[in-house]
Short mmCIF file of C-alpha atoms and ligand atoms in Angstrom, two decimals:
data_model
loop_
_atom_site.label_atom_id
_atom_site.label_comp_id
_atom_site.label_asym_id
_atom_site.label_seq_id
_atom_site.Cartn_x
_atom_site.Cartn_y
_atom_site.Cartn_z
CA MET B 1 202.91 367.15 50.16
CA PRO B 2 202.98 364.09 47.85
CA GLY B 3 206.15 362.95 49.64
CA ALA B 4 204.54 363.01 53.07
CA CYS B 5 204.09 359.29 53.25
CA GLY B 6 207.65 358.58 52.18
CA LEU B 7 208.95 361.19 54.56
CA GLY B 8 207.04 359.60 57.40
CA LEU B 9 208.65 356.27 56.66
CA LEU B 10 212.06 357.85 56.41
CA LEU B 11 211.67 359.64 59.72
CA ALA B 12 210.53 356.44 61.34
CA LEU B 13 213.57 354.64 59.99
CA LEU B 14 215.89 357.31 61.29
CA LEU B 15 214.51 357.02 64.80
CA PRO B 16 216.81 355.00 67.04
CA PRO B 17 215.79 351.46 67.93
CA VAL B 18 214.08 350.82 71.24
CA VAL B 19 216.38 351.32 74.17
CA SER B 20 214.32 353.08 76.74
CA ALA B 21 211.79 351.51 79.05
CA SER B 22 209.13 353.91 77.85
CA ARG B 23 206.84 351.57 75.98
CA PRO B 24 203.09 351.47 75.87
CA GLY B 25 201.74 349.36 78.68
CA THR B 26 199.28 346.54 78.82
CA VAL B 27 198.19 344.42 81.73
CA PHE B 28 197.20 340.82 81.17
CA ARG B 29 195.40 339.41 84.18
CA LEU B 30 194.48 335.76 84.45
CA ASN B 31 191.75 335.29 87.02
CA LYS B 32 191.23 332.12 89.03
CA GLU B 33 188.49 331.05 86.62
CA VAL B 34 191.25 330.25 84.16
CA LEU B 35 192.50 327.59 86.56
CA SER B 36 189.19 325.71 86.37
CA TYR B 37 189.55 325.80 82.62
CA ALA B 38 193.15 324.61 82.86
CA VAL B 39 192.00 321.73 85.08
CA GLU B 40 189.44 320.70 82.49
CA ALA B 41 191.84 321.04 79.59
CA GLY B 42 194.83 319.65 81.46
CA LYS B 43 193.43 316.45 82.90
CA ALA B 44 193.84 314.29 79.83
CA PRO B 45 197.39 315.48 79.05
CA LEU B 46 198.32 314.93 82.70
CA GLN B 47 196.93 311.40 82.61
CA ARG B 48 198.92 310.66 79.49
CA ALA B 49 202.08 312.20 80.93
CA LEU B 50 201.85 310.06 84.06
CA GLN B 51 201.84 306.83 82.04
CA VAL B 52 205.46 306.07 82.76
CA THR B 53 207.25 302.80 82.13
CA VAL B 54 208.11 300.73 85.15
CA PRO B 55 211.27 298.62 84.90
CA LEU B 56 211.23 294.89 85.63
CA PHE B 57 210.74 293.88 89.20
CA LEU B 58 213.01 291.18 90.55
CA ASP B 59 210.75 288.95 92.55
CA ARG B 60 212.67 287.07 95.24
CA SER B 61 209.70 285.60 97.01
CA GLY B 62 210.16 282.17 95.40
CA GLY B 63 213.79 281.93 96.58
CA VAL B 64 215.19 282.71 93.11
CA PHE B 65 215.23 286.02 91.27
CA GLN B 66 212.25 286.13 89.02
CA PRO B 67 212.14 289.14 86.67
CA THR B 68 208.54 290.33 86.59
CA ARG B 69 207.11 292.73 84.07
CA ILE B 70 204.95 295.59 85.33
CA GLN B 71 202.67 297.65 83.17
CA ILE B 72 200.61 300.72 83.98
CA LEU B 73 197.20 299.89 82.55
CA ASN B 74 195.50 303.11 83.48
CA VAL B 75 196.05 306.40 85.21
CA ASP B 76 192.93 308.00 86.51
CA VAL B 77 193.24 311.59 87.64
CA SER B 78 189.99 311.79 89.51
CA HIS B 79 190.64 315.06 91.21
CA LEU B 80 192.81 317.91 89.98
CA ARG B 81 193.09 321.26 91.63
CA LEU B 82 195.07 324.31 90.68
CA THR B 83 195.26 327.30 92.98
CA PHE B 84 197.12 330.58 93.00
CA VAL B 85 199.53 330.97 95.85
CA ALA B 86 199.92 334.68 96.61
CA ASP B 87 203.33 336.17 95.83
CA PHE B 88 204.55 332.84 94.58
CA GLY B 89 202.85 330.93 91.81
CA ILE B 90 200.49 328.06 91.21
CA ARG B 91 199.92 324.90 93.28
CA LEU B 92 198.88 321.66 91.69
CA LEU B 93 197.13 318.99 93.68
CA ALA B 94 196.10 315.76 92.00
CA ALA B 95 194.46 312.66 93.40
CA THR B 96 195.11 309.74 91.10
CA ASN B 97 194.57 306.02 90.87
CA PHE B 98 197.19 304.00 89.03
CA THR B 99 196.21 300.55 87.86
CA PHE B 100 199.12 298.16 87.39
CA LYS B 101 199.25 294.78 85.80
CA ILE B 102 201.90 292.52 87.31
CA PHE B 103 202.84 289.75 84.91
CA ARG B 104 203.53 287.00 87.38
CA ASP B 105 202.86 283.29 87.28
CA PRO B 106 200.56 281.56 87.26
CA GLU B 107 198.17 284.45 86.71
CA PRO B 108 198.67 288.19 86.45
CA LEU B 109 197.95 290.40 89.40
CA HIS B 110 196.16 293.72 89.21
CA LEU B 111 197.01 296.46 91.64
CA LEU B 112 195.32 299.74 92.29
CA LEU B 113 197.60 302.31 93.82
CA PRO B 114 196.18 305.67 94.92
CA ILE B 115 198.78 308.41 94.58
CA ALA B 116 198.44 312.05 95.52
CA LEU B 117 200.65 314.50 93.67
CA LEU B 118 201.56 317.92 94.93
CA ALA B 119 203.62 320.40 92.95
CA ASP B 120 204.35 324.03 93.64
CA THR B 121 205.35 326.10 90.68
CA SER B 122 206.64 329.63 90.69
CA VAL B 123 205.83 332.04 87.90
CA GLU B 124 208.50 334.56 87.02
CA GLN B 125 209.67 336.82 84.26
CA GLY B 126 211.92 334.90 81.90
CA SER B 127 215.07 336.44 80.46
CA ILE B 128 213.49 337.06 77.05
CA GLY B 129 210.36 338.67 78.44
CA THR B 130 208.15 335.61 78.52
CA PRO B 131 206.48 334.09 81.57
CA LEU B 132 208.58 331.32 83.07
CA VAL B 133 206.98 328.60 85.16
CA SER B 134 209.28 326.42 87.24
CA ILE B 135 208.67 323.66 89.71
CA SER B 136 209.97 324.50 93.13
CA SER B 137 208.78 321.40 94.89
CA CYS B 138 207.06 318.20 93.90
CA PHE B 139 205.91 315.29 96.02
CA SER B 140 204.05 312.09 95.46
CA ILE B 141 202.24 310.54 98.37
CA PHE B 142 201.40 306.85 98.10
CA ASP B 143 198.43 305.21 99.69
CA LYS B 144 198.00 301.50 100.35
CA ALA B 145 197.74 299.38 97.24
CA ILE B 146 194.57 297.47 96.68
CA VAL B 147 194.88 294.05 95.13
CA PHE B 148 192.13 293.57 92.63
CA ASP B 149 192.28 289.89 91.97
CA GLY B 150 194.59 286.94 92.28
CA ARG B 151 194.66 285.04 95.51
CA ASN B 152 194.04 287.93 97.82
CA SER B 153 193.30 285.64 100.71
CA THR B 154 196.94 284.59 100.69
CA ALA B 155 198.49 287.96 100.01
CA PRO B 156 201.62 287.20 98.01
CA ALA B 157 204.90 287.65 99.80
CA MET B 158 206.05 289.70 96.87
CA LEU B 159 203.50 292.45 97.53
CA ALA B 160 205.52 294.56 99.95
CA PRO B 161 208.78 294.58 97.93
CA LEU B 162 206.75 295.05 94.76
CA GLN B 163 205.12 298.16 96.18
CA SER B 164 208.47 299.52 97.30
CA HIS B 165 209.81 298.96 93.81
CA ILE B 166 206.87 300.78 92.23
CA LYS B 167 207.09 303.66 94.71
CA ALA B 168 210.81 304.08 94.21
CA VAL B 169 210.33 304.27 90.45
CA LEU B 170 207.31 306.55 90.47
CA LYS B 171 208.68 308.92 93.09
CA SER B 172 211.20 310.36 90.66
CA LYS B 173 209.45 309.67 87.37
CA LEU B 174 206.12 311.32 88.11
CA CYS B 175 207.67 314.60 89.14
CA LEU B 176 209.93 314.46 86.12
CA ARG B 177 206.89 314.06 83.89
CA ILE B 178 205.18 317.02 85.53
CA SER B 179 208.35 318.98 85.01
CA ASN B 180 208.30 318.03 81.31
CA LEU B 181 204.73 319.27 81.05
CA VAL B 182 205.80 322.56 82.59
CA GLN B 183 208.69 322.83 80.13
CA GLY B 184 206.24 322.33 77.29
CA LEU B 185 204.05 325.01 78.79
CA ASN B 186 207.00 327.39 78.92
CA VAL B 187 207.76 326.83 75.25
CA HIS B 188 204.14 327.61 74.57
CA LEU B 189 204.13 330.73 76.73
CA GLY B 190 207.23 331.82 74.84
CA THR B 191 205.08 332.47 71.79
CA LEU B 192 203.81 335.57 73.63
CA ILE B 193 206.70 337.49 72.10
CA GLY B 194 205.80 336.55 68.52
CA LEU B 195 205.33 339.45 66.08
CA SER B 196 201.79 340.29 64.99
CA PRO B 197 200.83 342.71 62.23
CA VAL B 198 199.28 346.04 63.23
CA GLY B 199 198.80 347.57 59.83
CA PRO B 200 200.69 347.75 56.57
CA GLU B 201 204.43 347.35 57.22
CA SER B 202 203.97 347.54 60.98
CA GLN B 203 203.96 344.98 63.75
CA VAL B 204 203.65 344.64 67.49
CA ARG B 205 205.51 342.41 69.92
CA TYR B 206 204.50 342.03 73.54
CA THR B 207 207.05 341.33 76.23
CA MET B 208 206.77 340.92 79.93
CA ILE B 209 208.59 343.66 81.78
CA ASP B 210 208.26 342.78 85.41
CA THR B 211 207.78 339.99 87.89
CA PRO B 212 204.12 339.03 87.80
CA THR B 213 201.82 340.06 90.62
CA ILE B 214 200.22 337.00 92.12
CA THR B 215 197.36 337.04 94.59
CA ASN B 216 195.04 334.25 95.67
CA ASP B 217 192.65 335.41 92.96
CA TYR B 218 194.74 336.21 89.93
CA ILE B 219 198.09 336.48 88.28
CA SER B 220 198.76 339.79 86.62
CA LEU B 221 201.44 340.30 84.00
CA ASP B 222 202.80 343.70 83.06
CA ILE B 223 203.35 343.56 79.36
CA ASN B 224 204.76 346.19 77.08
CA ALA B 225 204.18 346.54 73.41
CA VAL B 226 207.12 347.15 71.13
CA LEU B 227 206.05 348.50 67.79
CA PHE B 228 207.91 347.82 64.58
CA LEU B 229 207.85 349.72 61.33
CA LEU B 230 209.37 347.99 58.31
CA GLY B 231 210.84 345.41 60.64
CA ARG B 232 212.58 347.92 62.90
CA PRO B 233 211.55 348.68 66.45
CA ILE B 234 210.68 352.31 66.92
CA VAL B 235 210.61 354.62 69.90
CA LEU B 236 207.54 356.72 70.19
CA PRO B 237 207.49 359.87 72.27
CA VAL B 238 204.83 358.64 74.59
CA ASP B 239 204.03 359.01 78.23
CA SER B 240 206.31 356.81 80.30
CA THR B 241 204.11 356.61 83.39
CA PRO B 242 203.60 352.90 83.99
CA PHE B 243 200.10 351.72 83.28
CA VAL B 244 198.26 350.31 86.27
CA LEU B 245 195.06 348.35 85.86
CA PRO B 246 192.84 348.77 88.92
CA GLN B 247 191.53 345.61 90.60
CA HIS B 248 188.04 344.31 89.92
CA MET B 249 187.80 345.68 86.40
CA GLY B 250 185.71 344.15 83.68
CA THR B 251 183.29 341.27 84.02
CA LYS B 252 183.33 339.32 87.23
CA GLY B 253 184.09 335.68 86.58
CA ALA B 254 185.85 336.21 83.25
CA MET B 255 189.01 334.17 82.75
CA ALA B 256 191.10 337.05 81.50
CA THR B 257 191.08 340.79 82.06
CA VAL B 258 193.26 342.77 79.71
CA GLY B 259 193.97 346.43 80.34
CA LEU B 260 195.14 348.50 77.39
CA SER B 261 196.61 351.89 78.14
CA GLN B 262 195.83 355.08 76.30
CA ASP B 263 199.51 355.00 75.45
CA LEU B 264 199.11 351.84 73.45
CA PHE B 265 196.39 353.39 71.31
CA ASP B 266 198.31 356.66 70.88
CA SER B 267 201.34 354.70 69.79
CA VAL B 268 199.49 352.50 67.34
CA ILE B 269 197.76 355.49 65.78
CA MET B 270 201.05 357.34 65.62
CA LEU B 271 202.66 354.35 63.99
CA MET B 272 199.92 354.21 61.37
CA GLN B 273 200.25 357.91 60.78
CA LYS B 274 204.04 357.71 60.45
CA ALA B 275 203.70 354.79 58.08
CA GLY B 276 201.38 356.90 55.96
CA ALA B 277 198.68 354.28 56.30
CA LEU B 278 196.04 356.84 57.21
CA ASN B 279 196.57 358.91 54.06
CA LEU B 280 194.37 358.38 51.07
CA ASP B 281 193.58 359.75 47.67
CA ILE B 282 189.95 360.14 46.79
CA THR B 283 189.48 360.04 43.07
CA ALA B 284 186.35 359.97 41.03
CA GLN B 285 185.35 358.65 37.68
CA LEU B 286 183.41 360.90 35.42
CA ASN B 287 179.90 359.64 34.91
CA SER B 288 179.83 357.84 38.20
CA SER B 289 176.54 358.80 39.70
CA ASN B 290 177.39 358.08 43.31
CA ASN B 291 180.41 360.35 43.51
CA PRO B 292 179.73 363.99 42.76
CA LEU B 293 183.38 364.77 42.50
CA ASN B 294 183.68 366.73 39.28
CA THR B 295 184.44 370.23 38.14
CA SER B 296 180.94 370.88 36.85
CA VAL B 297 179.49 370.36 40.31
CA LEU B 298 182.24 372.36 41.96
CA GLY B 299 181.86 375.04 39.28
CA GLN B 300 178.35 375.71 40.47
CA LEU B 301 179.77 376.63 43.88
CA ILE B 302 182.99 378.30 42.77
CA PRO B 303 182.55 380.30 39.55
CA GLU B 304 186.29 380.31 38.95
CA VAL B 305 186.22 376.52 38.57
CA ALA B 306 183.50 376.76 35.96
CA ARG B 307 185.56 379.35 34.10
CA GLN B 308 188.76 377.28 34.14
CA PHE B 309 187.05 373.97 33.33
CA PRO B 310 184.31 374.45 30.77
CA GLU B 311 184.41 370.68 30.16
CA PRO B 312 183.60 368.48 33.18
CA MET B 313 186.71 366.97 34.73
CA PRO B 314 187.06 364.50 37.61
CA LEU B 315 188.60 365.84 40.79
CA VAL B 316 191.15 364.29 43.11
CA LEU B 317 191.30 364.84 46.86
CA LYS B 318 194.63 364.10 48.46
CA VAL B 319 194.02 363.48 52.13
CA ARG B 320 197.13 363.66 54.31
CA LEU B 321 197.40 363.33 58.05
CA GLY B 322 200.26 365.51 59.10
CA ALA B 323 199.13 365.71 62.69
CA THR B 324 198.71 362.50 64.66
CA PRO B 325 195.07 361.71 65.33
CA THR B 326 194.12 361.76 68.99
CA VAL B 327 192.18 359.06 70.75
CA THR B 328 190.17 359.96 73.83
CA PHE B 329 188.58 357.50 76.22
CA HIS B 330 185.76 358.56 78.46
CA THR B 331 183.60 356.12 80.39
CA ASN B 332 181.66 354.17 77.77
CA ASN B 333 182.80 356.23 74.83
CA ALA B 334 185.87 356.42 72.68
CA THR B 335 186.52 359.14 70.14
CA LEU B 336 189.11 359.64 67.49
CA ARG B 337 189.90 363.13 66.28
CA LEU B 338 191.47 363.57 62.86
CA GLN B 339 192.85 366.75 61.40
CA PRO B 340 193.58 365.93 57.80
CA PHE B 341 194.94 368.33 55.25
CA VAL B 342 193.07 367.95 51.98
CA GLU B 343 194.32 369.13 48.62
CA VAL B 344 191.83 369.44 45.79
CA LEU B 345 193.33 368.79 42.37
CA ALA B 346 192.05 368.60 38.83
CA PRO B 347 193.70 367.18 35.74
CA SER B 348 195.52 369.78 33.72
CA SER B 349 196.26 369.76 30.00
CA ASN B 350 199.68 368.16 30.32
CA SER B 351 198.32 365.06 32.09
CA ALA B 352 199.64 366.31 35.41
CA PHE B 353 197.39 367.57 38.18
CA GLN B 354 196.60 371.14 38.83
CA TYR B 355 196.29 372.32 42.40
CA LEU B 356 193.02 374.16 43.02
CA PHE B 357 192.80 374.72 46.76
CA SER B 358 193.40 373.03 50.08
CA LEU B 359 191.42 372.59 53.25
CA ASN B 360 192.16 372.06 56.89
CA VAL B 361 189.64 369.55 58.11
CA VAL B 362 188.65 368.52 61.60
CA VAL B 363 186.54 365.45 62.01
CA ASN B 364 185.50 363.77 65.24
CA LEU B 365 184.80 360.08 65.00
CA SER B 366 183.15 357.79 67.44
CA LEU B 367 185.27 354.67 67.84
CA GLN B 368 183.70 351.30 68.58
CA LEU B 369 186.01 348.55 69.71
CA SER B 370 185.43 344.83 69.54
CA VAL B 371 187.53 341.69 69.86
CA SER B 372 187.51 338.72 67.55
CA LYS B 373 189.89 335.77 67.90
CA VAL B 374 192.88 337.63 69.30
CA ARG B 375 192.48 340.98 67.59
CA LEU B 376 191.05 344.23 68.86
CA ARG B 377 189.20 345.83 65.97
CA GLY B 378 187.80 349.29 65.55
CA THR B 379 185.02 350.86 63.53
CA THR B 380 184.35 354.53 63.29
CA SER B 381 181.44 356.77 62.47
CA VAL B 382 181.38 360.54 62.13
CA LEU B 383 180.35 362.52 65.18
CA GLY B 384 178.81 365.83 64.37
CA ASN B 385 179.93 367.84 61.38
CA VAL B 386 183.09 367.70 59.38
CA GLN B 387 184.66 371.07 59.97
CA LEU B 388 186.46 372.76 57.07
CA THR B 389 188.56 375.84 56.67
CA VAL B 390 190.29 376.88 53.50
CA ALA B 391 194.06 376.64 53.95
CA SER B 392 195.05 378.15 50.62
CA SER B 393 193.51 378.68 47.23
CA ASN B 394 194.54 379.09 43.62
CA LEU B 395 191.03 380.14 42.79
CA GLY B 396 190.84 383.30 44.78
CA PHE B 397 188.33 383.61 47.57
CA ILE B 398 186.36 380.49 48.44
CA ASP B 399 183.29 380.66 50.60
CA THR B 400 183.73 377.76 53.03
CA ASP B 401 179.98 377.52 53.59
CA GLN B 402 179.56 376.93 49.87
CA VAL B 403 181.92 373.96 49.69
CA GLN B 404 181.16 372.58 53.16
CA THR B 405 178.28 370.34 52.14
CA LEU B 406 179.85 369.03 48.96
CA MET B 407 183.26 368.39 50.47
CA GLY B 408 181.77 366.85 53.59
CA GLU B 409 179.81 364.50 51.37
CA VAL B 410 182.60 363.45 49.05
CA PHE B 411 185.10 363.21 51.82
CA GLU B 412 183.23 361.41 54.58
CA LYS B 413 182.43 358.04 53.07
CA PRO B 414 185.80 357.27 51.46
CA LEU B 415 187.56 358.38 54.64
CA LEU B 416 185.39 356.14 56.82
CA ASP B 417 185.77 353.23 54.41
CA HIS B 418 189.52 353.67 54.49
CA LEU B 419 189.77 353.98 58.27
CA ASN B 420 187.39 351.13 58.91
CA ALA B 421 189.31 348.85 56.59
CA LEU B 422 192.51 349.73 58.41
CA LEU B 423 191.17 349.60 61.95
CA GLY B 424 189.13 346.55 61.02
CA MET B 425 192.35 344.59 60.58
CA GLY B 426 192.86 345.30 64.22
CA ILE B 427 195.76 344.99 66.55
CA ALA B 428 196.62 341.68 68.13
CA LEU B 429 196.09 341.55 71.87
CA PRO B 430 198.66 339.73 73.98
CA HIS B 431 198.25 336.04 73.24
CA VAL B 432 200.05 332.76 72.78
CA VAL B 433 199.73 330.32 69.90
CA ASN B 434 196.46 328.33 69.79
CA LEU B 435 194.79 330.55 72.37
CA GLN B 436 191.77 332.60 71.46
CA TYR B 437 189.65 335.14 73.22
CA VAL B 438 186.04 333.95 73.41
CA THR B 439 182.90 335.87 74.37
CA PRO B 440 184.97 339.02 74.85
CA GLU B 441 183.54 342.27 76.16
CA VAL B 442 185.16 345.65 75.74
CA PHE B 443 184.79 348.38 78.35
CA ILE B 444 185.92 351.93 77.78
CA GLN B 445 187.18 353.54 80.95
CA GLU B 446 188.50 357.01 81.65
CA GLY B 447 191.86 356.88 79.89
CA TYR B 448 192.10 353.16 79.12
CA VAL B 449 190.31 350.14 77.72
CA VAL B 450 189.50 346.86 79.42
CA VAL B 451 188.81 343.60 77.64
CA SER B 452 187.10 340.87 79.68
CA SER B 453 187.13 337.52 78.04
CA GLY B 454 187.01 333.79 78.22
CA LEU B 455 189.88 331.89 76.69
CA LEU B 456 189.82 328.92 74.40
CA TYR B 457 192.75 326.68 73.75
CA GLN B 458 192.58 324.88 70.44
CA ARG B 459 195.30 322.93 68.76
C1 LIG S 501 190.65 305.06 93.61
O1 LIG S 501 189.91 303.88 93.43
C2 LIG S 501 189.20 303.48 94.59
C3 LIG S 501 188.58 302.13 94.31
O2 LIG S 501 187.88 302.17 93.08
C4 LIG S 501 188.18 304.52 94.97
O3 LIG S 501 187.49 304.16 96.13
C5 LIG S 501 188.89 305.84 95.17
O4 LIG S 501 187.97 306.86 95.38
C6 LIG S 501 189.74 306.20 93.98
N1 LIG S 501 190.52 307.32 94.28
C7 LIG S 501 190.76 308.23 93.39
C8 LIG S 501 191.61 309.36 93.82
O5 LIG S 501 190.28 308.18 92.25
C1 LIG S 502 189.56 289.25 98.61
O1 LIG S 502 189.42 289.27 100.00
C2 LIG S 502 188.20 289.81 100.46
C3 LIG S 502 188.20 289.85 101.95
O2 LIG S 502 189.39 289.37 102.47
C4 LIG S 502 187.06 289.02 99.89
O3 LIG S 502 185.83 289.57 100.31
C5 LIG S 502 187.13 288.99 98.42
O4 LIG S 502 186.09 288.21 97.87
C6 LIG S 502 188.46 288.47 97.94
N1 LIG S 502 188.54 288.63 96.51
C7 LIG S 502 188.96 287.67 95.69
C8 LIG S 502 188.97 287.98 94.23
O5 LIG S 502 189.31 286.58 96.10
C1 LIG S 503 179.53 360.03 30.14
O1 LIG S 503 178.24 359.62 29.71
C2 LIG S 503 177.82 360.21 28.53
C3 LIG S 503 176.40 359.77 28.24
O2 LIG S 503 176.25 358.42 28.53
C4 LIG S 503 178.78 359.87 27.36
O3 LIG S 503 178.38 360.50 26.21
C5 LIG S 503 180.17 360.31 27.76
O4 LIG S 503 181.09 359.92 26.78
C6 LIG S 503 180.58 359.72 29.09
N1 LIG S 503 181.84 360.27 29.48
C7 LIG S 503 182.82 359.51 29.96
C8 LIG S 503 184.07 360.23 30.35
O5 LIG S 503 182.72 358.29 30.12
C1 LIG S 504 179.20 365.44 38.06
O1 LIG S 504 178.57 365.03 39.29
C2 LIG S 504 177.19 365.18 39.32
C3 LIG S 504 176.72 364.87 40.70
O2 LIG S 504 176.91 363.51 41.00
C4 LIG S 504 176.56 364.30 38.28
O3 LIG S 504 175.16 364.46 38.27
C5 LIG S 504 177.14 364.63 36.91
O4 LIG S 504 176.65 363.71 35.98
C6 LIG S 504 178.63 364.57 36.95
N1 LIG S 504 179.14 365.03 35.69
C7 LIG S 504 179.89 364.27 34.91
C8 LIG S 504 180.31 364.86 33.65
O5 LIG S 504 180.23 363.17 35.26
C1 LIG S 505 181.70 360.85 76.02
O1 LIG S 505 181.77 361.03 77.41
C2 LIG S 505 182.12 362.37 77.80
C3 LIG S 505 182.29 362.35 79.30
O2 LIG S 505 181.30 361.59 79.92
C4 LIG S 505 181.05 363.32 77.31
O3 LIG S 505 181.42 364.61 77.64
C5 LIG S 505 180.92 363.19 75.80
O4 LIG S 505 179.88 363.96 75.35
C6 LIG S 505 180.66 361.75 75.42
N1 LIG S 505 180.70 361.67 73.97
C7 LIG S 505 179.88 360.91 73.30
C8 LIG S 505 180.06 360.88 71.84
O5 LIG S 505 179.01 360.23 73.82
C1 LIG S 506 185.45 367.66 68.08
O1 LIG S 506 185.49 367.38 69.46
C2 LIG S 506 186.11 368.40 70.21
C3 LIG S 506 186.23 367.91 71.62
O2 LIG S 506 185.07 367.28 72.05
C4 LIG S 506 185.28 369.66 70.09
O3 LIG S 506 185.89 370.69 70.82
C5 LIG S 506 185.20 370.06 68.62
O4 LIG S 506 184.34 371.15 68.47
C6 LIG S 506 184.68 368.92 67.79
N1 LIG S 506 184.81 369.28 66.40
C7 LIG S 506 183.95 368.95 65.48
C8 LIG S 506 184.28 369.38 64.11
O5 LIG S 506 182.94 368.32 65.76
#
């Protein structure tokens, strides 16, 4: 039994790398509320991006070519709208005012040019499993320029050719700038496939596995988790039925709705079990008042212990999870069922440990899930009684009822502390760099979990 943890690791290493499509499913749904947030967050970057340079204008109005410098003083995106276009992608509509300064003699001229921008972008599955946004069409529509100052009564002859010059330049440059923004966004979305730790030695990577589903209300990405143990992807014998997140789940009006399949939880728990992360040794110090784990206490329940250990000795409980714990989701409740095998040992004369007896334990835990930053964390508490049966004994007959209370007591707290520390680290939800889940809510459904959340982008 002491080699169980090592064996688990070895087995995991011997498993072939991921080849099949059977990976635990997750659905990441961005609702239209996220577009309002993107408008808010995206206005300033868009304004900056649209500040292009305009080449010199050759003014011919005076009879000779007069190179005239043009500067964009300000870009005001007064109205920005993003909408989902069903089965296609996202449409951007921006109403802007460009203010130009024309450096002409004898005094500069200021122009206000209203420009409407329209860009349609498709959202697809990129080759490396990241979302890929690309511009399929982009237009700029120019309104009449308004001359701010200068001698507007005698509209300069240069005005018409000047406007044509500006339009010709902006027509290509503005769409190019929007395209650059989208490229930057793609690089950012690419961080979806970054590795995140799950537990000791184990990691998760999310990849998109399908074309996104786009409706007028949301964009839904099917994402699979690939789990890694010691840096190697592993295949887990899990259900390969694709996970489908029903519509209208979670909180209405939340920016993101994330559906996490039972499969994902089974796989993560299995990974932890295989990695030996769930195993623990419970040891006690003699003279520690809060841990009644010694032979004199046990000797009162099992006379044979008292006979073999006339002097009080500390005991060791080796807790090993041979069977994978099972997670069950029912509406509004999640439970985790553990069936650890517990060996009870005592120090023997030759500084080794002497095996006393072993127990098969069943413990039902209630699992509470919460999200902080980008991680889904769990805490557990014991549901009902810890159930014990004696597996084998070196001490002859052991009355289970006799040891039940003591073992339950010494076993429960360290086990919970251990599990809660582990599950408290949490598993990263699908995310990209600089994006956090805010005001998240977790809903337990029959067979899956839904996280409803706002999103916060912070550099
Ligand atoms: C552009 O500026 C003009 C004049 O200030 C204003 O009437 C108009 O509403 C503005 N348009 C946009 C899209 O900001
Ligand atoms: C520009 O012309 C309009 C009407 O033609 C006039 O009301 C306005 O005062 C003029 N502005 C300047 C700065 O001359
Ligand atoms: C336990 O405590 C008693 C009384 O304080 C002391 O005599 C004894 O040496 C202690 N035993 C150990 C193992 O610390
Ligand atoms: C054994 O545990 C009991 C219960 O906590 C405690 O009262 C007693 O002092 C312990 N004995 C020794 C020798 O530590
Ligand atoms: C969880 O829900 C199921 C089904 O509704 C129910 O049978 C079970 O008792 C509940 N468990 C807890 C701990 O509330
Ligand atoms: C654990 O839960 C299962 C299923 O609800 C139940 O059958 C079993 O009796 C419970 N065991 C303990 C030890 O509470």
